[in-house]
JSON list of C-alpha atoms and ligand atoms in Angstrom, two decimals:
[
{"chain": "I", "resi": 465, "resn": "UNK", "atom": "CA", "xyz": [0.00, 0.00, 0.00]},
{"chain": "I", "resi": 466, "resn": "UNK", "atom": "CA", "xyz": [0.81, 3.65, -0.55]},
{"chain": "I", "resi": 467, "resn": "UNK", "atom": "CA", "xyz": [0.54, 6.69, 1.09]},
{"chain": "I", "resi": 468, "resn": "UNK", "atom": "CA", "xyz": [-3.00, 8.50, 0.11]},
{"chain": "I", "resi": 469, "resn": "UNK", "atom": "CA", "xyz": [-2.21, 12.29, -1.25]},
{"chain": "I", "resi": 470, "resn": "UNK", "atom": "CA", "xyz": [-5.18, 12.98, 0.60]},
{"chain": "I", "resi": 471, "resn": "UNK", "atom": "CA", "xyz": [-5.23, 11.99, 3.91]},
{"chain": "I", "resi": 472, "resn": "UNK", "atom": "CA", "xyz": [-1.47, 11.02, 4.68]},
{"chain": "I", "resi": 473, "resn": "UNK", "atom": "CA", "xyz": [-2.19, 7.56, 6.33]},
{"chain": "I", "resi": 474, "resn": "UNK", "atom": "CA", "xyz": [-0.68, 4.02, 4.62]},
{"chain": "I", "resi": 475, "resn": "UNK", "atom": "CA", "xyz": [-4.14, 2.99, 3.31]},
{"chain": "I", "resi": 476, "resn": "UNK", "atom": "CA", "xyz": [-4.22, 3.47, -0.16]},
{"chain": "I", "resi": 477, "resn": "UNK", "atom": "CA", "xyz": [-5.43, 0.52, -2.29]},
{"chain": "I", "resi": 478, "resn": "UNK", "atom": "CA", "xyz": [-5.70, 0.02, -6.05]},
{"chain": "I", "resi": 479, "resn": "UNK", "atom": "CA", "xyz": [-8.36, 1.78, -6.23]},
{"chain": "I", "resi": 480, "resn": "UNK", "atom": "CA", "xyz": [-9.43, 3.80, -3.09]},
{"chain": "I", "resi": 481, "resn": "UNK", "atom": "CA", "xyz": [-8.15, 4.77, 0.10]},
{"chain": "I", "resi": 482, "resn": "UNK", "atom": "CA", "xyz": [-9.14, 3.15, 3.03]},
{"chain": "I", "resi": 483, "resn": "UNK", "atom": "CA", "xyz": [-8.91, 5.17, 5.42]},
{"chain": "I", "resi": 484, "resn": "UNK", "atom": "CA", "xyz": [-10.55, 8.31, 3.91]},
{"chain": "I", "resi": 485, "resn": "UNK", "atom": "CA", "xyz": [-12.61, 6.22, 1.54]},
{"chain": "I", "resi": 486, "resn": "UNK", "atom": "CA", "xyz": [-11.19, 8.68, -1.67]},
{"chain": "I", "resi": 487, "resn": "UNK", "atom": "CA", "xyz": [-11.68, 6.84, -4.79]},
{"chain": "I", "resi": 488, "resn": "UNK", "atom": "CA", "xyz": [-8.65, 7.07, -6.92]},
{"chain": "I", "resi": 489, "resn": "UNK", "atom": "CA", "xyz": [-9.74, 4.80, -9.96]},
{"chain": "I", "resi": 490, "resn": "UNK", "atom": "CA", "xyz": [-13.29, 3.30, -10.59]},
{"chain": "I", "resi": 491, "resn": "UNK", "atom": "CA", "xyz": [-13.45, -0.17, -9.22]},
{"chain": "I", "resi": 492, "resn": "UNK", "atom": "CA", "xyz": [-16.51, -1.67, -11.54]},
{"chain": "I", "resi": 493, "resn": "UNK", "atom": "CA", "xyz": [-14.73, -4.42, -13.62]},
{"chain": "I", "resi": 494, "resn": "UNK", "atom": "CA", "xyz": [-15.77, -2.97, -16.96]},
{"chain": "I", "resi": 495, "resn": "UNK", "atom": "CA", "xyz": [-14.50, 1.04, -16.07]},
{"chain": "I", "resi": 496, "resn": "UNK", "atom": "CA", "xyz": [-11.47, 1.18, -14.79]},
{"chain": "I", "resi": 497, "resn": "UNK", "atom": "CA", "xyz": [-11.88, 5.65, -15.27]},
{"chain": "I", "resi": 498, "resn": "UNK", "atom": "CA", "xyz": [-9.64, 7.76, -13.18]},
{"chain": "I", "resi": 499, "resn": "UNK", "atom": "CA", "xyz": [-11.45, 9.75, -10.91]},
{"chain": "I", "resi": 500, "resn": "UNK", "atom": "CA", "xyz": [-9.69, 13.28, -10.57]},
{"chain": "I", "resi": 501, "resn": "UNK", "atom": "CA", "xyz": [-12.49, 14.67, -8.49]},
{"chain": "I", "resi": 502, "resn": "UNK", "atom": "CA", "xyz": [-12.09, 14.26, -4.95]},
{"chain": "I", "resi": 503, "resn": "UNK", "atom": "CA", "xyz": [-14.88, 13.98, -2.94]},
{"chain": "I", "resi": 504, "resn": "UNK", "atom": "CA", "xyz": [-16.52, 12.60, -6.10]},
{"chain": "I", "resi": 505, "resn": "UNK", "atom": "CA", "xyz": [-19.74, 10.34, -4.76]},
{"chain": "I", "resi": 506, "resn": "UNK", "atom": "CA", "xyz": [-20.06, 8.06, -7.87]},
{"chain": "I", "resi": 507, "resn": "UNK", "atom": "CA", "xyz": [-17.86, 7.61, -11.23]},
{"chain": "I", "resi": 508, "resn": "UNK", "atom": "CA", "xyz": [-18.51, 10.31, -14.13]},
{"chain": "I", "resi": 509, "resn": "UNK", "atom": "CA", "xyz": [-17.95, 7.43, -16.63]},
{"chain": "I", "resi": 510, "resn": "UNK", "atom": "CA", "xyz": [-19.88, 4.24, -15.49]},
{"chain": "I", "resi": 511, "resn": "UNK", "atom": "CA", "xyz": [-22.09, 5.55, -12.70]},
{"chain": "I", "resi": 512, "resn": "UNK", "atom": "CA", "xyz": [-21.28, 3.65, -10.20]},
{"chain": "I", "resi": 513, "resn": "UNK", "atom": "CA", "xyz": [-22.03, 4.63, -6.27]},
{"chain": "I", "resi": 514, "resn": "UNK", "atom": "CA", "xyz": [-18.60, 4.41, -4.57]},
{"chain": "I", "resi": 515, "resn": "UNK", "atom": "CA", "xyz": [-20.02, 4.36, -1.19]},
{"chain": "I", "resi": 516, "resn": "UNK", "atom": "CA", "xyz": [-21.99, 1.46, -1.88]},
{"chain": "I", "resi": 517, "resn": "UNK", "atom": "CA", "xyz": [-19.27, -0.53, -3.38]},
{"chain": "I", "resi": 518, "resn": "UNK", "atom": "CA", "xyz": [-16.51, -0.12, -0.81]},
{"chain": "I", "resi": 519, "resn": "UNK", "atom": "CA", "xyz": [-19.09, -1.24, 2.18]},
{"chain": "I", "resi": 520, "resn": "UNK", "atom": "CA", "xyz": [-20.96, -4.09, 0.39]},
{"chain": "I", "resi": 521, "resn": "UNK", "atom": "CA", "xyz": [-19.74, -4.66, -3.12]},
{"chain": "I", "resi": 522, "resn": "UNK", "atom": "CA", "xyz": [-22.86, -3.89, -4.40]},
{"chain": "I", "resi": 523, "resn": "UNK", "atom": "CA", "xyz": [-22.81, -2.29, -7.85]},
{"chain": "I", "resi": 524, "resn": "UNK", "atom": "CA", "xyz": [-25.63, 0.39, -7.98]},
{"chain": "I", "resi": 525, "resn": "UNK", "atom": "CA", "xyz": [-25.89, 3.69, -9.26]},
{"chain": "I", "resi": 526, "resn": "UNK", "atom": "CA", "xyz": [-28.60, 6.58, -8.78]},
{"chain": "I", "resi": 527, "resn": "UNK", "atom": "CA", "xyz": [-31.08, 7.18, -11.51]},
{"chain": "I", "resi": 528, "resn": "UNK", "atom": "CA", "xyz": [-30.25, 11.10, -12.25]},
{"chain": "I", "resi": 529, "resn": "UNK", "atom": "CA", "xyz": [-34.05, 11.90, -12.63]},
{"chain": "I", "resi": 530, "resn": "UNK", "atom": "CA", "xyz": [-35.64, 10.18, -9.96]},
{"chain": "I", "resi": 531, "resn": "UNK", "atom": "CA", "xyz": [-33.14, 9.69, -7.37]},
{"chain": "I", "resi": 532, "resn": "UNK", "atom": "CA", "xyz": [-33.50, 5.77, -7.00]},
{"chain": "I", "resi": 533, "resn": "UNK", "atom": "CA", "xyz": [-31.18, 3.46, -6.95]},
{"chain": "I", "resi": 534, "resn": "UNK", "atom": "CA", "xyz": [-30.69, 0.09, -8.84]},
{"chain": "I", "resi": 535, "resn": "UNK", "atom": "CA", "xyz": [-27.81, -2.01, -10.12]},
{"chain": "I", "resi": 536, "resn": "UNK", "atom": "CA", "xyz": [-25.61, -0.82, -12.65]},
{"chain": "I", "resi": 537, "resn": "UNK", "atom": "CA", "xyz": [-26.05, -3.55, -15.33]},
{"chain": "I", "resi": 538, "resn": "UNK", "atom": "CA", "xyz": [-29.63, -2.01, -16.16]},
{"chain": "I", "resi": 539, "resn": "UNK", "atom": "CA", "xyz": [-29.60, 0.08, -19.08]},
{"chain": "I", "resi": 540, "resn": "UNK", "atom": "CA", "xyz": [-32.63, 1.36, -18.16]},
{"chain": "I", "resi": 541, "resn": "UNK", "atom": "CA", "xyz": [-34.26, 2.77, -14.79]},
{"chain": "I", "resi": 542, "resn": "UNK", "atom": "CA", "xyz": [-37.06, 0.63, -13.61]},
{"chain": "I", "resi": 543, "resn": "UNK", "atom": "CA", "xyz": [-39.14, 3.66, -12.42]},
{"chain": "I", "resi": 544, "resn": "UNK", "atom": "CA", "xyz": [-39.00, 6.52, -14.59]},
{"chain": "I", "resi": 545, "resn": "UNK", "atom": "CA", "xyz": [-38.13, 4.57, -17.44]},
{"chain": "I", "resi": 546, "resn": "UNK", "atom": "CA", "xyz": [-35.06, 7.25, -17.98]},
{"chain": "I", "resi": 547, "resn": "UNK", "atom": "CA", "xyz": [-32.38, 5.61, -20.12]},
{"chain": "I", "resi": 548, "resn": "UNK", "atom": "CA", "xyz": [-28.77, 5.41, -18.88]},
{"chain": "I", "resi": 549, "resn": "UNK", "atom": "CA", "xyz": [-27.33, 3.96, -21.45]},
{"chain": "I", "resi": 550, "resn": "UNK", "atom": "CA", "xyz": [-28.51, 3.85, -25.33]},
{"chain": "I", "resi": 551, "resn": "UNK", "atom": "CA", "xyz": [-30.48, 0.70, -26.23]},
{"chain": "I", "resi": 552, "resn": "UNK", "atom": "CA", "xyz": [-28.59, 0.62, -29.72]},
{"chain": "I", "resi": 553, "resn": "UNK", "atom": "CA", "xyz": [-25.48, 1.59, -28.95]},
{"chain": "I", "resi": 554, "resn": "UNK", "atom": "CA", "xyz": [-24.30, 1.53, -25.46]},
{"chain": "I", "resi": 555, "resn": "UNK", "atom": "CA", "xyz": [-23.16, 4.96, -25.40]},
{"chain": "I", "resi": 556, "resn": "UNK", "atom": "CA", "xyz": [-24.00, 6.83, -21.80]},
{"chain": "I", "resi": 557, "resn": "UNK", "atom": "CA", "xyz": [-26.87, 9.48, -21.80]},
{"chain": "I", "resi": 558, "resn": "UNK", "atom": "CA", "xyz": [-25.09, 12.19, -19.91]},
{"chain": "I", "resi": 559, "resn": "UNK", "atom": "CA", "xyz": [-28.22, 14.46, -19.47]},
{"chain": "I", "resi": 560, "resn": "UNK", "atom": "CA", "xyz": [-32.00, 13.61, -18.46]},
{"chain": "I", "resi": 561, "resn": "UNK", "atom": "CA", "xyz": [-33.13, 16.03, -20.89]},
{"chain": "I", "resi": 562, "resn": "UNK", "atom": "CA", "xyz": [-31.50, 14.48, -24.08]},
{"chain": "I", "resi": 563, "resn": "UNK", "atom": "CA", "xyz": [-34.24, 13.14, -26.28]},
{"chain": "I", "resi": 564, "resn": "UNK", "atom": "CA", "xyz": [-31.95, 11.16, -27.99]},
{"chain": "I", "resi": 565, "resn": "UNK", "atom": "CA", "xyz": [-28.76, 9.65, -28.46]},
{"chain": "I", "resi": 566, "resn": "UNK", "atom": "CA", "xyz": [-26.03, 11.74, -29.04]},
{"chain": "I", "resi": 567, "resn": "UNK", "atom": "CA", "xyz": [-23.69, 8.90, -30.84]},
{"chain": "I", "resi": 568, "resn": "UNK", "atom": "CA", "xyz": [-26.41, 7.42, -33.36]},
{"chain": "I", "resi": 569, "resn": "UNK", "atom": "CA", "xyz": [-29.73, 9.66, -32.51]},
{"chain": "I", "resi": 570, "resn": "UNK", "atom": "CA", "xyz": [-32.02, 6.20, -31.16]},
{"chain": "I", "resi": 571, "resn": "UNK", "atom": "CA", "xyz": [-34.91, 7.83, -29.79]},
{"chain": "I", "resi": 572, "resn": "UNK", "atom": "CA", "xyz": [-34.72, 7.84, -25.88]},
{"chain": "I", "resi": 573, "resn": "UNK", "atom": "CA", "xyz": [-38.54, 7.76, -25.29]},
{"chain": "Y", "resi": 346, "resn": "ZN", "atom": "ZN1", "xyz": [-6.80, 8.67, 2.37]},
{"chain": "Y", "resi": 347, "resn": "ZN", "atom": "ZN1", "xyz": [-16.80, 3.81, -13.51]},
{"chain": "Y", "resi": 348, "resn": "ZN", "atom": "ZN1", "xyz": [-35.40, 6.83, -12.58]},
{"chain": "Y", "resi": 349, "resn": "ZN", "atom": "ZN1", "xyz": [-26.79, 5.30, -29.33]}
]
């Protein structure tokens, strides 16, 4: 283990700090980002909810319109039916007010 730039103390995984819980590079399998925001509450690539992950292991993120949470392998939420992901392509839908996807324009309805 490392020193953490953050807090000082020995504790500093792969991919957080244990001791001040920073998150230094995305743990979900499939993301791998670098996280250069520090007190940053979930990843800006994937999603995922690092406070969730480093006490359970549980991969969820929060639906951006409606505030729930569910696991991060639906591309879709299950209550307000707001897309996270494109259904053709994959590609993340950054915003909740993007009609449509900004890689190959699938309608998001
Ligand atoms: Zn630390
Ligand atoms: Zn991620
Ligand atoms: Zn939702
Ligand atoms: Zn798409």
């Amino acid at each position: 283990m490392d020193k953490c730039p953050i807090c000082k103390e020995i504790a500093r995984g792969k991919y957080w700090c244990s001791a001040c819980k920073t998150v230094f590079v995305c743990p979900a399998p499939t993301c791998g980002a670098e996280i250069s925001k520090r007190d940053a509450a979930e990843c800006p690539r994937c999603g995922l909810l690092f406070a969730d992950y480093i006490a359970h292991r549980k991969m969820y993120r929060q639906c951006p319109k409606c505030k729930k949470r569910q696991g991060l392998s639906e591309p879709q939420c299950k209550h307000c039916r707001y897309w996270f992901n494109c259904p053709t392509c994959g590609h993340r839908v950054p915003s909740t007010s993007m009609l449509t996807c900004p890689r190959c324009a699938t309608s998001l309805h």
